Short mmCIF file of C-alpha atoms in Angstrom, two decimals:
data_model
loop_
_atom_site.label_atom_id
_atom_site.label_comp_id
_atom_site.label_asym_id
_atom_site.label_seq_id
_atom_site.Cartn_x
_atom_site.Cartn_y
_atom_site.Cartn_z
CA MET A 944 14.17 36.44 -40.79
CA LYS A 945 12.09 33.51 -41.01
CA ILE A 946 12.75 30.17 -39.30
CA SER A 947 11.17 27.54 -39.92
CA SER A 948 9.61 25.67 -36.98
CA GLN A 949 11.82 22.77 -37.94
CA THR A 950 14.57 24.77 -37.25
CA LYS A 951 13.04 26.33 -34.06
CA GLN A 952 12.50 22.20 -32.98
CA LYS A 953 15.98 21.83 -33.29
CA ILE A 954 17.31 25.30 -31.44
CA ALA A 955 14.75 24.01 -28.63
CA PHE A 956 16.12 20.29 -28.08
CA THR A 957 19.31 21.30 -28.46
CA LEU A 958 18.96 23.92 -25.26
CA LEU A 959 16.83 20.96 -23.71
CA GLY A 960 19.62 18.54 -24.12
CA ALA A 961 22.32 20.69 -23.26
CA ALA A 962 20.44 21.89 -19.88
CA ALA A 963 20.41 18.53 -18.99
CA VAL A 964 24.24 17.37 -19.79
CA LEU A 965 25.30 20.42 -17.89
CA VAL A 966 24.08 18.74 -14.32
CA ILE A 967 26.43 16.13 -15.02
CA VAL A 968 29.36 18.60 -15.57
CA PRO A 969 29.84 19.17 -11.66
CA VAL A 970 29.81 15.37 -10.85
CA ILE A 971 32.32 14.72 -13.22
CA VAL A 972 34.63 17.78 -11.96
CA ILE A 973 34.15 17.19 -8.52
CA PHE A 974 34.92 13.46 -8.70
CA ALA A 975 37.93 14.48 -10.73
CA ILE A 976 39.14 16.66 -8.57
CA LEU A 977 38.68 14.81 -5.45
CA ILE A 978 40.32 11.43 -7.27
CA GLU A 979 43.24 13.22 -8.72
CA LYS A 980 44.18 14.99 -5.31
CA GLY A 981 42.52 12.71 -2.63
CA LEU A 982 43.88 9.25 -4.20
CA PRO A 983 47.74 9.62 -3.43
CA ALA A 984 46.68 10.06 0.23
CA ILE A 985 44.49 7.01 0.49
CA ASN A 986 45.72 3.94 2.11
CA TRP A 987 45.19 1.42 4.33
CA GLN A 988 46.76 2.91 7.39
CA PHE A 989 45.11 6.24 6.35
CA LEU A 990 42.19 4.39 7.01
CA THR A 991 42.39 2.09 9.77
CA ALA A 992 44.91 4.68 11.62
CA MET A 993 44.31 7.13 14.66
CA PRO A 994 45.61 10.56 13.68
CA ARG A 995 48.44 11.96 15.22
CA MET A 996 50.23 15.07 15.66
CA GLY A 997 47.45 17.31 16.06
CA MET A 998 45.73 15.76 12.73
CA ARG A 999 48.63 16.17 10.45
CA ALA A 1000 49.48 13.09 10.02
CA GLY A 1001 47.95 9.22 10.94
CA GLY A 1002 44.75 8.39 9.79
CA ILE A 1003 41.07 9.39 9.98
CA PHE A 1004 39.79 6.26 11.10
CA PRO A 1005 37.87 7.54 14.53
CA ALA A 1006 36.06 10.05 12.05
CA ILE A 1007 35.33 7.59 9.49
CA MET A 1008 33.66 5.49 12.69
CA GLY A 1009 32.31 8.33 14.22
CA THR A 1010 30.00 8.86 11.01
CA MET A 1011 29.10 5.49 10.72
CA TYR A 1012 27.84 5.45 13.96
CA LEU A 1013 25.63 8.45 13.44
CA VAL A 1014 24.05 6.95 10.14
CA LEU A 1015 23.45 4.26 12.56
CA GLY A 1016 21.66 5.94 15.00
CA THR A 1017 19.88 8.39 12.55
CA ILE A 1018 18.38 5.46 10.79
CA VAL A 1019 17.63 3.66 14.11
CA VAL A 1020 15.47 6.25 15.12
CA ALA A 1021 13.86 8.24 11.72
CA LEU A 1022 13.21 5.16 9.89
CA PRO A 1023 10.45 3.38 12.24
CA LEU A 1024 9.37 6.87 13.27
CA GLY A 1025 9.13 8.32 9.60
CA VAL A 1026 7.06 5.13 8.30
CA LEU A 1027 4.84 4.68 10.94
CA ALA A 1028 3.66 8.33 10.75
CA ALA A 1029 3.27 8.26 6.84
CA ILE A 1030 1.13 4.80 7.16
CA TYR A 1031 -0.94 6.80 10.11
CA LEU A 1032 -1.05 10.03 7.66
CA VAL A 1033 -2.15 7.48 4.18
CA GLU A 1034 -4.14 5.18 5.92
CA TYR A 1035 -5.74 6.26 9.04
CA ALA A 1036 -6.15 9.71 9.33
CA ARG A 1037 -8.83 11.73 7.96
CA GLN A 1038 -8.95 14.96 6.49
CA ASN A 1039 -9.09 17.34 9.37
CA TRP A 1040 -7.32 20.09 11.05
CA LEU A 1041 -5.11 18.26 12.88
CA THR A 1042 -3.80 16.27 9.53
CA ARG A 1043 -3.24 19.15 7.67
CA MET A 1044 -1.08 21.07 10.16
CA ILE A 1045 1.15 17.91 10.46
CA GLU A 1046 1.35 18.31 6.26
CA VAL A 1047 2.21 21.34 6.91
CA ALA A 1048 4.82 20.70 9.48
CA ILE A 1049 6.35 18.17 7.57
CA VAL A 1050 6.49 20.76 4.69
CA ASN A 1051 8.36 23.35 6.76
CA LEU A 1052 10.61 20.85 8.72
CA ALA A 1053 12.04 20.07 4.82
CA GLY A 1054 12.71 23.79 4.75
CA VAL A 1055 14.64 24.56 8.32
CA PRO A 1056 18.62 25.27 7.89
CA SER A 1057 20.45 22.76 9.25
CA VAL A 1058 22.41 24.69 11.25
CA VAL A 1059 18.94 25.70 13.21
CA TYR A 1060 18.42 22.04 13.64
CA GLY A 1061 22.33 21.81 15.18
CA LEU A 1062 20.93 24.86 17.69
CA PHE A 1063 17.86 23.00 18.30
CA GLY A 1064 19.56 19.70 18.77
CA MET A 1065 21.91 21.54 21.05
CA GLY A 1066 19.03 23.21 23.25
CA LEU A 1067 16.63 20.10 23.82
CA PHE A 1068 18.99 17.39 24.05
CA VAL A 1069 22.72 18.45 24.85
CA ILE A 1070 21.59 20.96 27.54
CA PHE A 1071 17.91 20.27 28.41
CA LEU A 1072 17.69 16.81 28.16
CA ARG A 1073 21.41 16.76 29.69
CA PHE A 1074 22.55 14.17 27.36
CA GLY A 1075 25.40 16.09 26.55
CA ALA A 1076 27.52 16.49 23.60
CA SER A 1077 27.22 12.70 22.48
CA ILE A 1078 26.27 10.20 19.72
CA LEU A 1079 22.90 10.01 21.51
CA ALA A 1080 22.19 13.74 21.01
CA GLY A 1081 23.30 14.19 17.43
CA SER A 1082 21.89 11.08 15.83
CA LEU A 1083 18.62 11.83 17.43
CA THR A 1084 18.75 15.97 15.69
CA LEU A 1085 20.41 14.37 12.66
CA ALA A 1086 16.72 11.82 12.77
CA ILE A 1087 14.65 15.07 12.84
CA MET A 1088 16.45 16.79 10.15
CA ILE A 1089 16.09 13.77 7.62
CA LEU A 1090 12.01 12.67 8.98
CA PRO A 1091 10.64 15.03 6.50
CA VAL A 1092 12.41 13.35 3.70
CA ILE A 1093 11.59 9.67 5.09
CA ILE A 1094 7.99 10.52 5.85
CA THR A 1095 7.04 12.51 2.56
CA ALA A 1096 8.91 9.52 0.57
CA SER A 1097 6.81 6.87 2.44
CA LYS A 1098 3.73 8.54 2.18
CA GLU A 1099 4.08 8.60 -1.42
CA ALA A 1100 4.89 4.86 -1.90
CA LEU A 1101 2.15 3.65 0.22
CA SER A 1102 -0.17 6.03 -1.75
CA SER A 1103 1.20 4.22 -5.18
CA VAL A 1104 0.15 0.95 -3.68
CA PRO A 1105 -3.34 0.33 -5.82
CA ARG A 1106 -6.66 0.75 -3.86
CA SER A 1107 -7.46 -3.11 -5.50
CA PHE A 1108 -4.70 -4.86 -3.63
CA ARG A 1109 -6.34 -3.13 -0.67
CA GLU A 1110 -10.07 -4.03 -1.45
CA ALA A 1111 -9.12 -7.13 -2.22
CA SER A 1112 -7.46 -8.30 1.09
CA LEU A 1113 -10.15 -6.50 2.77
CA ALA A 1114 -12.76 -8.08 0.95
CA LEU A 1115 -11.55 -11.42 2.47
CA GLY A 1116 -12.31 -10.29 6.12
CA VAL A 1117 -9.04 -9.41 6.47
CA SER A 1118 -8.37 -6.79 8.59
CA LYS A 1119 -7.03 -3.29 7.89
CA TRP A 1120 -3.77 -3.05 10.02
CA GLN A 1121 -3.11 -7.00 8.63
CA THR A 1122 -3.74 -5.87 5.18
CA ILE A 1123 -1.52 -2.90 5.86
CA ARG A 1124 1.31 -5.11 7.11
CA CYS A 1125 0.91 -8.18 4.71
CA VAL A 1126 -0.29 -6.47 1.22
CA VAL A 1127 0.55 -2.68 1.35
CA LEU A 1128 4.04 -2.30 3.45
CA PRO A 1129 6.07 -4.75 0.89
CA ASN A 1130 4.78 -3.49 -2.21
CA ALA A 1131 5.65 0.24 -0.76
CA LEU A 1132 9.20 -0.97 0.63
CA PRO A 1133 11.31 0.25 -2.73
CA GLY A 1134 9.78 3.87 -2.47
CA ILE A 1135 10.80 3.93 1.33
CA LEU A 1136 13.85 2.84 0.92
CA THR A 1137 14.46 5.34 -1.79
CA GLY A 1138 13.55 8.21 1.05
CA THR A 1139 15.47 6.59 3.27
CA ILE A 1140 18.54 6.60 1.08
CA LEU A 1141 18.12 10.56 0.12
CA GLY A 1142 17.93 10.83 3.72
CA ILE A 1143 20.88 8.78 5.01
CA SER A 1144 23.18 10.38 2.40
CA ARG A 1145 21.97 13.93 3.74
CA ALA A 1146 22.66 13.11 7.44
CA ALA A 1147 26.29 11.72 6.20
CA GLY A 1148 27.14 14.94 4.97
CA GLU A 1149 25.84 17.31 7.33
CA THR A 1150 28.44 19.65 9.05
CA ALA A 1151 25.99 22.25 10.85
CA PRO A 1152 23.44 19.93 12.68
CA ILE A 1153 26.59 17.78 14.23
CA LEU A 1154 28.41 21.30 15.14
CA PHE A 1155 27.23 21.40 18.47
CA THR A 1156 25.56 17.93 19.27
CA VAL A 1157 28.39 15.49 19.15
CA ALA A 1158 31.30 16.24 16.79
CA ALA A 1159 34.81 15.99 18.78
CA PHE A 1160 37.56 18.40 17.74
CA TYR A 1161 40.48 15.87 17.94
CA LEU A 1162 39.39 12.45 19.97
CA PRO A 1163 41.87 9.96 18.72
CA ARG A 1164 40.16 6.74 20.60
CA LEU A 1165 36.68 5.27 18.87
CA PRO A 1166 33.47 5.60 21.24
CA LYS A 1167 32.98 3.93 24.28
CA SER A 1168 28.84 4.34 24.59
CA VAL A 1169 26.08 6.25 22.96
CA PHE A 1170 26.72 9.21 25.57
CA ASP A 1171 30.50 9.64 24.22
CA GLN A 1172 31.35 11.89 21.37
CA CYS A 1173 33.06 11.40 18.41
CA MET A 1174 34.49 12.82 15.33
CA ALA A 1175 32.76 12.58 11.89
CA LEU A 1176 33.95 13.75 8.53
CA PRO A 1177 32.31 16.44 8.08
CA TYR A 1178 33.34 18.09 10.46
CA HIS A 1179 36.79 17.12 10.70
CA LEU A 1180 37.09 17.67 6.85
CA TYR A 1181 35.68 21.48 8.08
CA VAL A 1182 38.41 21.61 11.11
CA LEU A 1183 40.99 20.07 8.75
CA SER A 1184 40.35 22.95 6.15
CA THR A 1185 40.12 25.66 8.18
CA GLN A 1186 41.21 25.27 11.97
CA VAL A 1187 44.60 23.72 11.87
CA PRO A 1188 47.38 25.33 10.08
CA ASN A 1189 49.78 23.61 8.01
CA VAL A 1190 48.01 20.65 6.84
CA ASN A 1191 49.01 18.60 3.91
CA PRO A 1192 46.10 19.30 0.88
CA LYS A 1193 46.26 15.55 0.45
CA ILE A 1194 44.92 14.98 3.48
CA GLN A 1195 42.47 17.38 3.25
CA TYR A 1196 41.31 15.90 -0.26
CA GLY A 1197 41.71 12.53 1.01
CA THR A 1198 39.26 13.00 3.54
CA ALA A 1199 36.60 14.77 1.38
CA LEU A 1200 37.12 11.78 -1.15
CA VAL A 1201 36.75 9.10 1.88
CA LEU A 1202 33.26 10.85 3.05
CA VAL A 1203 32.29 11.06 -0.52
CA GLY A 1204 32.97 7.60 -1.26
CA LEU A 1205 31.15 6.72 2.21
CA VAL A 1206 27.92 8.64 1.15
CA PHE A 1207 28.11 6.67 -2.20
CA LEU A 1208 28.56 3.23 -1.23
CA LEU A 1209 25.87 3.87 1.38
CA ASN A 1210 23.55 4.75 -1.53
CA LEU A 1211 25.02 2.10 -3.45
CA VAL A 1212 24.12 -0.79 -1.18
CA ALA A 1213 20.35 0.68 -0.36
CA ILE A 1214 20.01 1.23 -4.41
CA ILE A 1215 20.46 -2.76 -4.55
CA THR A 1216 19.03 -3.88 -1.86
CA ARG A 1217 15.87 -1.80 -3.61
CA SER A 1218 16.37 -3.34 -6.79
CA TYR A 1219 16.87 -6.76 -5.53
CA ILE A 1220 13.14 -6.36 -4.13
CA ARG A 1221 11.69 -4.74 -6.96
CA SER A 1222 13.06 -7.63 -8.85
CA LYS A 1223 10.40 -9.85 -6.78
CA LYS A 1224 7.47 -7.45 -6.94
CA GLN A 1225 5.83 -8.35 -10.46
CA TRP A 1226 3.45 -5.32 -11.32
CA MET B 1404 -20.83 4.47 7.49
CA VAL B 1405 -24.68 4.04 9.03
CA THR B 1406 -26.69 6.29 10.91
CA PRO B 1407 -29.67 4.59 12.23
CA THR B 1408 -32.57 6.81 13.69
CA GLU B 1409 -33.75 5.65 17.00
CA ASN B 1410 -36.93 4.22 15.35
CA ASP B 1411 -34.65 2.28 13.11
CA LEU B 1412 -32.93 0.80 16.62
CA LYS B 1413 -36.18 -0.10 18.14
CA ASN B 1414 -37.46 -1.73 14.79
CA GLN B 1415 -34.45 -3.89 14.28
CA GLU B 1416 -33.03 -4.74 17.19
CA GLY B 1417 -32.47 -8.40 17.89
CA ILE B 1418 -32.73 -11.21 15.19
CA GLY B 1419 -35.76 -10.76 12.78
CA PRO B 1420 -37.91 -12.97 11.30
CA VAL B 1421 -36.18 -15.62 8.70
CA THR B 1422 -38.26 -16.65 6.33
CA GLN B 1423 -37.12 -20.91 5.60
CA GLY B 1424 -34.42 -20.63 3.21
CA ASP B 1425 -33.85 -16.82 2.95
CA LYS B 1426 -30.04 -16.46 3.77
CA ILE B 1427 -29.98 -12.79 3.13
CA VAL B 1428 -32.94 -10.52 4.10
CA ILE B 1429 -32.54 -6.87 2.77
CA GLU B 1430 -35.15 -4.43 4.30
CA ASN B 1431 -35.67 -0.35 2.88
CA LEU B 1432 -32.00 -0.47 2.19
CA SER B 1433 -30.93 3.32 0.84
CA ILE B 1434 -27.14 4.25 -0.22
CA ASP B 1435 -26.41 7.88 -0.63
CA TYR B 1436 -22.82 9.19 -2.13
CA GLY B 1437 -23.09 12.99 -0.68
CA THR B 1438 -26.21 13.71 -2.24
CA VAL B 1439 -26.55 11.60 -4.98
CA GLN B 1440 -28.97 8.39 -4.08
CA ALA B 1441 -27.25 5.50 -5.08
CA LEU B 1442 -29.86 3.13 -3.91
CA LYS B 1443 -33.47 3.84 -2.71
CA ASN B 1444 -35.54 2.16 -0.71
CA VAL B 1445 -34.84 -1.61 -1.76
CA SER B 1446 -36.33 -5.01 -0.10
CA PHE B 1447 -36.00 -8.21 -0.60
CA SER B 1448 -34.07 -11.45 0.20
CA VAL B 1449 -32.04 -13.96 -1.38
CA LYS B 1450 -32.06 -17.22 -1.22
CA GLU B 1451 -29.51 -19.90 0.30
CA ARG B 1452 -27.55 -21.48 -2.49
CA GLU B 1453 -29.26 -19.47 -5.12
CA ILE B 1454 -27.46 -17.54 -8.10
CA LEU B 1455 -28.94 -14.30 -8.28
CA GLY B 1456 -27.67 -12.40 -11.09
CA VAL B 1457 -28.68 -8.66 -10.89
CA ILE B 1458 -28.92 -6.58 -13.91
CA GLY B 1459 -29.49 -2.87 -14.87
CA PRO B 1460 -27.36 -0.08 -16.97
CA ALA B 1461 -24.82 1.81 -15.44
CA ASN B 1462 -25.94 4.00 -12.45
CA SER B 1463 -28.81 1.69 -11.44
CA GLY B 1464 -27.33 1.14 -8.17
CA LYS B 1465 -25.99 -2.75 -8.51
CA THR B 1466 -22.81 -2.25 -7.36
CA SER B 1467 -23.18 -0.16 -4.57
CA PHE B 1468 -25.97 -3.04 -3.73
CA LEU B 1469 -23.13 -5.41 -4.08
CA ARG B 1470 -20.58 -3.38 -1.64
CA ALA B 1471 -23.28 -3.12 1.09
CA LEU B 1472 -23.44 -6.77 1.33
CA ASN B 1473 -20.14 -7.08 2.49
CA ARG B 1474 -19.51 -3.58 4.11
CA LEU B 1475 -17.38 -2.65 1.44
CA ASN B 1476 -19.39 1.00 1.19
CA ASP B 1477 -17.54 1.27 4.60
CA LEU B 1478 -14.24 2.45 3.14
CA ASP B 1479 -15.90 5.77 1.53
CA LEU B 1480 -16.50 8.14 4.03
CA SER B 1481 -19.08 9.97 1.77
CA VAL B 1482 -21.42 6.94 1.65
CA ARG B 1483 -24.59 7.19 3.80
CA THR B 1484 -26.31 3.91 3.96
CA ARG B 1485 -29.87 3.06 5.91
CA GLY B 1486 -31.79 0.17 6.04
CA SER B 1487 -30.83 -3.41 6.97
CA ILE B 1488 -29.27 -6.21 5.28
CA ARG B 1489 -29.78 -9.53 7.62
CA LEU B 1490 -27.48 -12.54 7.31
CA ASN B 1491 -28.94 -15.58 8.76
CA GLY B 1492 -31.22 -13.31 10.69
CA LYS B 1493 -28.18 -11.22 11.77
CA ASP B 1494 -27.76 -7.54 11.20
CA VAL B 1495 -24.84 -7.03 9.24
CA PHE B 1496 -24.45 -3.34 10.09
CA ARG B 1497 -25.22 -3.49 13.92
CA GLN B 1498 -24.61 -7.09 14.97
CA MET B 1499 -21.55 -8.06 13.27
CA ASP B 1500 -17.87 -6.39 13.04
CA ALA B 1501 -16.86 -5.89 9.11
CA GLU B 1502 -14.13 -8.42 9.27
CA GLU B 1503 -16.69 -10.95 10.38
CA VAL B 1504 -19.07 -9.96 7.69
CA ARG B 1505 -16.69 -10.00 4.62
CA LYS B 1506 -15.16 -13.23 5.60
CA LYS B 1507 -18.46 -14.87 5.77
CA VAL B 1508 -19.63 -12.52 1.98
CA THR B 1509 -16.89 -12.12 0.16
CA MET B 1510 -16.30 -10.43 -3.11
CA VAL B 1511 -15.06 -11.22 -6.58
CA PHE B 1512 -14.16 -8.16 -8.50
CA ALA B 1513 -14.70 -6.83 -12.12
CA LEU B 1514 -10.64 -6.94 -12.95
CA PRO B 1515 -8.85 -10.10 -11.43
CA ILE B 1516 -6.83 -8.97 -8.80
CA PRO B 1517 -3.89 -11.15 -7.93
CA LEU B 1518 -1.88 -9.94 -5.47
CA PRO B 1519 1.70 -9.84 -6.27
CA MET B 1520 2.99 -13.23 -4.71
CA SER B 1521 2.88 -16.95 -6.05
CA ILE B 1522 0.09 -18.84 -6.65
CA PHE B 1523 0.05 -20.64 -3.18
CA ASP B 1524 0.20 -17.56 -1.63
CA ASN B 1525 -2.50 -16.32 -2.95
CA VAL B 1526 -5.32 -18.75 -2.34
CA ALA B 1527 -3.41 -19.13 1.38
CA TYR B 1528 -3.30 -15.52 2.08
CA GLY B 1529 -6.58 -15.12 3.44
CA PRO B 1530 -6.20 -18.65 5.91
CA ARG B 1531 -3.07 -17.59 7.04
CA ARG B 1532 -4.24 -13.70 8.06
CA HIS B 1533 -7.41 -15.85 10.25
CA GLY B 1534 -4.96 -17.54 11.63
CA VAL B 1535 -4.16 -21.20 9.79
CA LYS B 1536 -0.30 -21.95 10.28
CA ASP B 1537 0.04 -25.69 9.99
CA LYS B 1538 1.59 -25.99 6.32
CA ARG B 1539 0.13 -29.34 5.80
CA GLU B 1540 -3.38 -28.02 6.42
CA LEU B 1541 -2.98 -24.89 4.26
CA VAL B 1542 -1.61 -27.34 1.34
CA LYS B 1543 -4.66 -28.98 1.53
CA ILE B 1544 -6.82 -26.14 1.60
CA VAL B 1545 -5.15 -24.61 -1.30
CA GLU B 1546 -5.65 -27.44 -3.34
CA LYS B 1547 -9.45 -27.78 -2.77
CA SER B 1548 -9.91 -24.17 -3.20
CA LEU B 1549 -8.11 -24.46 -6.59
CA GLN B 1550 -9.82 -27.66 -7.44
CA ALA B 1551 -13.36 -25.99 -6.75
CA ALA B 1552 -12.41 -23.12 -9.03
CA PHE B 1553 -11.60 -24.83 -11.87
CA LEU B 1554 -7.83 -23.96 -11.67
CA TRP B 1555 -6.35 -27.03 -10.03
CA ASP B 1556 -4.85 -28.97 -13.27
CA GLU B 1557 -3.75 -25.73 -14.74
CA VAL B 1558 -1.32 -24.68 -12.28
CA LYS B 1559 -0.62 -27.74 -9.84
CA ASP B 1560 2.84 -28.08 -11.35
CA ARG B 1561 3.71 -24.27 -10.85
CA LEU B 1562 2.26 -23.01 -7.58
CA SER B 1563 4.78 -21.29 -6.50
CA SER B 1564 5.20 -19.06 -9.78
CA SER B 1565 4.30 -15.95 -9.53
CA ALA B 1566 0.24 -15.00 -9.97
CA MET B 1567 0.67 -12.20 -12.36
CA LYS B 1568 2.00 -14.41 -14.98
CA LEU B 1569 -1.40 -16.19 -15.33
CA SER B 1570 -3.74 -15.25 -17.72
CA GLY B 1571 -7.07 -13.23 -17.17
CA GLY B 1572 -9.24 -15.93 -17.16
CA GLN B 1573 -6.77 -17.92 -14.88
CA GLN B 1574 -6.22 -14.82 -12.78
CA GLN B 1575 -10.11 -14.68 -12.22
CA ARG B 1576 -10.83 -18.00 -11.29
CA LEU B 1577 -7.32 -17.80 -8.81
CA CYS B 1578 -9.04 -14.71 -7.46
CA ILE B 1579 -12.41 -16.91 -6.68
CA ALA B 1580 -10.37 -19.67 -5.45
CA ARG B 1581 -8.97 -17.15 -3.01
CA THR B 1582 -12.25 -16.05 -1.88
CA LEU B 1583 -13.33 -19.75 -1.49
CA ALA B 1584 -10.01 -20.31 1.02
CA VAL B 1585 -11.53 -18.43 3.64
CA ASP B 1586 -14.77 -20.63 3.89
CA PRO B 1587 -17.09 -17.66 2.95
CA GLU B 1588 -20.91 -18.47 2.70
CA VAL B 1589 -21.76 -15.78 0.26
CA ILE B 1590 -20.34 -15.23 -2.70
CA LEU B 1591 -20.21 -12.03 -4.62
CA TYR B 1592 -19.05 -11.31 -8.27
CA ASP B 1593 -18.82 -7.77 -9.36
CA GLU B 1594 -18.96 -8.14 -13.23
CA PRO B 1595 -16.31 -10.56 -12.97
CA CYS B 1596 -15.87 -11.75 -17.15
CA SER B 1597 -16.28 -7.82 -17.86
CA GLY B 1598 -12.58 -8.09 -19.13
CA LEU B 1599 -12.18 -11.83 -20.41
CA ASP B 1600 -13.07 -13.76 -23.78
CA PRO B 1601 -15.38 -16.07 -24.01
CA ILE B 1602 -13.74 -19.26 -23.41
CA SER B 1603 -12.48 -18.00 -19.83
CA THR B 1604 -16.09 -16.52 -19.67
CA ALA B 1605 -17.42 -20.05 -19.99
CA LYS B 1606 -14.91 -21.43 -17.35
CA VAL B 1607 -15.72 -18.85 -15.01
CA GLU B 1608 -19.38 -19.30 -15.12
CA GLU B 1609 -18.95 -23.30 -15.03
CA ALA B 1610 -17.06 -22.59 -11.66
CA MET B 1611 -20.06 -20.84 -10.41
CA PHE B 1612 -22.84 -23.74 -11.28
CA GLU B 1613 -20.65 -26.30 -9.43
CA LEU B 1614 -19.79 -23.63 -6.57
CA LYS B 1615 -23.72 -23.90 -6.12
CA ALA B 1616 -23.83 -26.60 -3.92
CA LYS B 1617 -22.26 -25.11 -1.17
CA TYR B 1618 -22.51 -21.35 -1.86
CA THR B 1619 -24.95 -18.45 -2.25
CA GLN B 1620 -23.67 -16.60 -4.82
CA ILE B 1621 -25.14 -13.10 -6.22
CA LEU B 1622 -23.36 -11.71 -9.80
CA VAL B 1623 -23.68 -8.15 -11.08
CA THR B 1624 -23.43 -8.16 -15.03
CA ASN B 1625 -23.76 -6.07 -17.47
CA ASN B 1626 -24.62 -8.88 -19.90
CA VAL B 1627 -28.02 -9.69 -19.99
CA LYS B 1628 -27.63 -12.65 -21.10
CA GLN B 1629 -25.40 -14.32 -18.85
CA ALA B 1630 -27.45 -13.67 -16.05
CA ALA B 1631 -29.89 -15.46 -18.38
CA ARG B 1632 -27.92 -18.86 -18.61
CA VAL B 1633 -26.36 -18.12 -15.16
CA GLY B 1634 -28.93 -16.91 -12.79
CA ASP B 1635 -31.68 -18.89 -10.52
CA ARG B 1636 -33.31 -15.61 -10.45
CA VAL B 1637 -32.65 -12.54 -12.00
CA ALA B 1638 -33.07 -8.95 -10.61
CA PHE B 1639 -33.53 -5.55 -12.74
CA PHE B 1640 -31.98 -2.92 -11.02
CA LEU B 1641 -32.64 1.17 -12.51
CA MET B 1642 -31.66 4.05 -11.60
CA GLY B 1643 -31.36 3.01 -7.80
CA GLU B 1644 -34.48 1.18 -7.55
CA LEU B 1645 -35.64 -2.22 -7.73
CA VAL B 1646 -37.87 -2.74 -10.73
CA GLU B 1647 -38.54 -6.47 -10.51
CA ILE B 1648 -37.26 -9.59 -9.47
CA ASP B 1649 -38.03 -13.12 -10.57
CA GLU B 1650 -37.08 -16.69 -11.60
CA ALA B 1651 -34.91 -16.06 -14.25
CA ASP B 1652 -37.49 -17.88 -17.15
CA LYS B 1653 -40.31 -15.50 -16.15
CA LEU B 1654 -38.23 -12.65 -16.11
CA PHE B 1655 -36.93 -13.24 -19.78
CA THR B 1656 -39.39 -14.64 -21.42
CA ALA B 1657 -42.49 -12.89 -19.34
CA PRO B 1658 -41.42 -9.50 -17.64
CA ARG B 1659 -44.23 -7.41 -15.41
CA ASP B 1660 -42.58 -4.23 -15.73
CA LYS B 1661 -42.10 -2.52 -19.11
CA ARG B 1662 -39.06 -1.14 -18.38
CA THR B 1663 -37.79 -4.33 -17.84
CA ASP B 1664 -39.08 -5.88 -20.89
CA ASP B 1665 -37.43 -2.48 -22.70
CA TYR B 1666 -33.87 -3.19 -21.28
CA ILE B 1667 -33.43 -7.02 -21.80
CA THR B 1668 -34.82 -6.39 -25.21
CA GLY B 1669 -32.40 -3.73 -25.88
CA ARG B 1670 -34.50 -0.79 -26.21
CA PHE B 1671 -32.07 0.97 -23.64
CA GLY B 1672 -29.36 0.93 -21.63
#
């Protein structure tokens, strides 16, 4: 049988379209299940109260706050470090063995499994540097984990700023650093934010890196300093699902919904910031 | 990057002799891109407050020459420069740093490159980076520069709107205003009208005429007629060599070199 090229094209388009549509199916299913089973658990008390009765009742407030602290700590460490490294690599570094080593290291860092980061963080920050299991150790571990994401995105954002902008500034006798600060960075900001969004989402949702470095099994109070342990949503969810018998599934799904919602909210804030900055730039 | 030989340094140390009225003195200037020689042993001088037109076909080395004058070639690591360029008697490679040179010898590029900010901020960009903080002084500099570039009347009511919204010709005059704002001594133009319509071109040329009172200007152009209209003197480059430099009238009516004649009458290039 001979199929006309028209028909072939139709079949191909249908297959391509189906593949694209298929991507949204898991997202919808996950959200549907979480909302159906988790929403009934969510109320003001669930979000703002301490857990009670071995986490079988009460709220998840310390876990929410713990995750917030960790995300904040991670950004504070990873964002400046990542952006500075990207600026060096894009604007200053010459092509030599050192920069090639750095590039290879970044690619490899991105491929390391998260549990390895957890063990590394425990070895370096918790034990060797004697931070103990603490917000500091956890944030540093998460920061190292998302560093490659931020560096790679920032590098791309910096390289996409037209060379002509740099030359126009340099041709006025403006120094290279001033050019980077006043012309290149403002125009690269949306791209840098995108990378940060991706990194934050990952940091907020990971369990393995915080397992050994910060997460508390059950700690019904808020941390007092960066050297305290804290609860965190992903680990709390893991504990509720596997370590505590007879938990109402409502609470498990509710916790999962809050975690997903929190990541979603973080993304949303960053996306709005980004589009606001973008709307103000005109090229 | 410059790699002078020991002999070069011996000969060119200190302030060299300057003929009265010479703004820029170029001696034995050669520029290589890797193994390709873009400019071959060029020597001549540019007079104070003249408009020097530089013409020549593609790959004649005229843009490389222009970018050597304000050391923009430094940005390309494959470029090797030999010889010397002296500005007011001072060697721009050995006795001045790049920022100092570029502040005195600014450049207007082929395509207008407004920075993505307001008209006011574009013109104030240079002075701000060079340390002018006083708001009233900035306003004064911006107005003066825009007037000198013949743009003030067209934009004075919308200084805070985006420079990207201006037309191509306005953008190019904005770029001229931006270079004037850093109070340069020499202005380089790299085919500044290649993307402009005839009316915008006329306005840019008009601005150049007015600027003659204060600035030395060097205009690289693919448009031979433009060099004839605007230039006091004209230099003809061919394959990295300076073939001829003379008063515009003489060069266009009675060129000494056969190749110049061929080029300006359109027999090649």
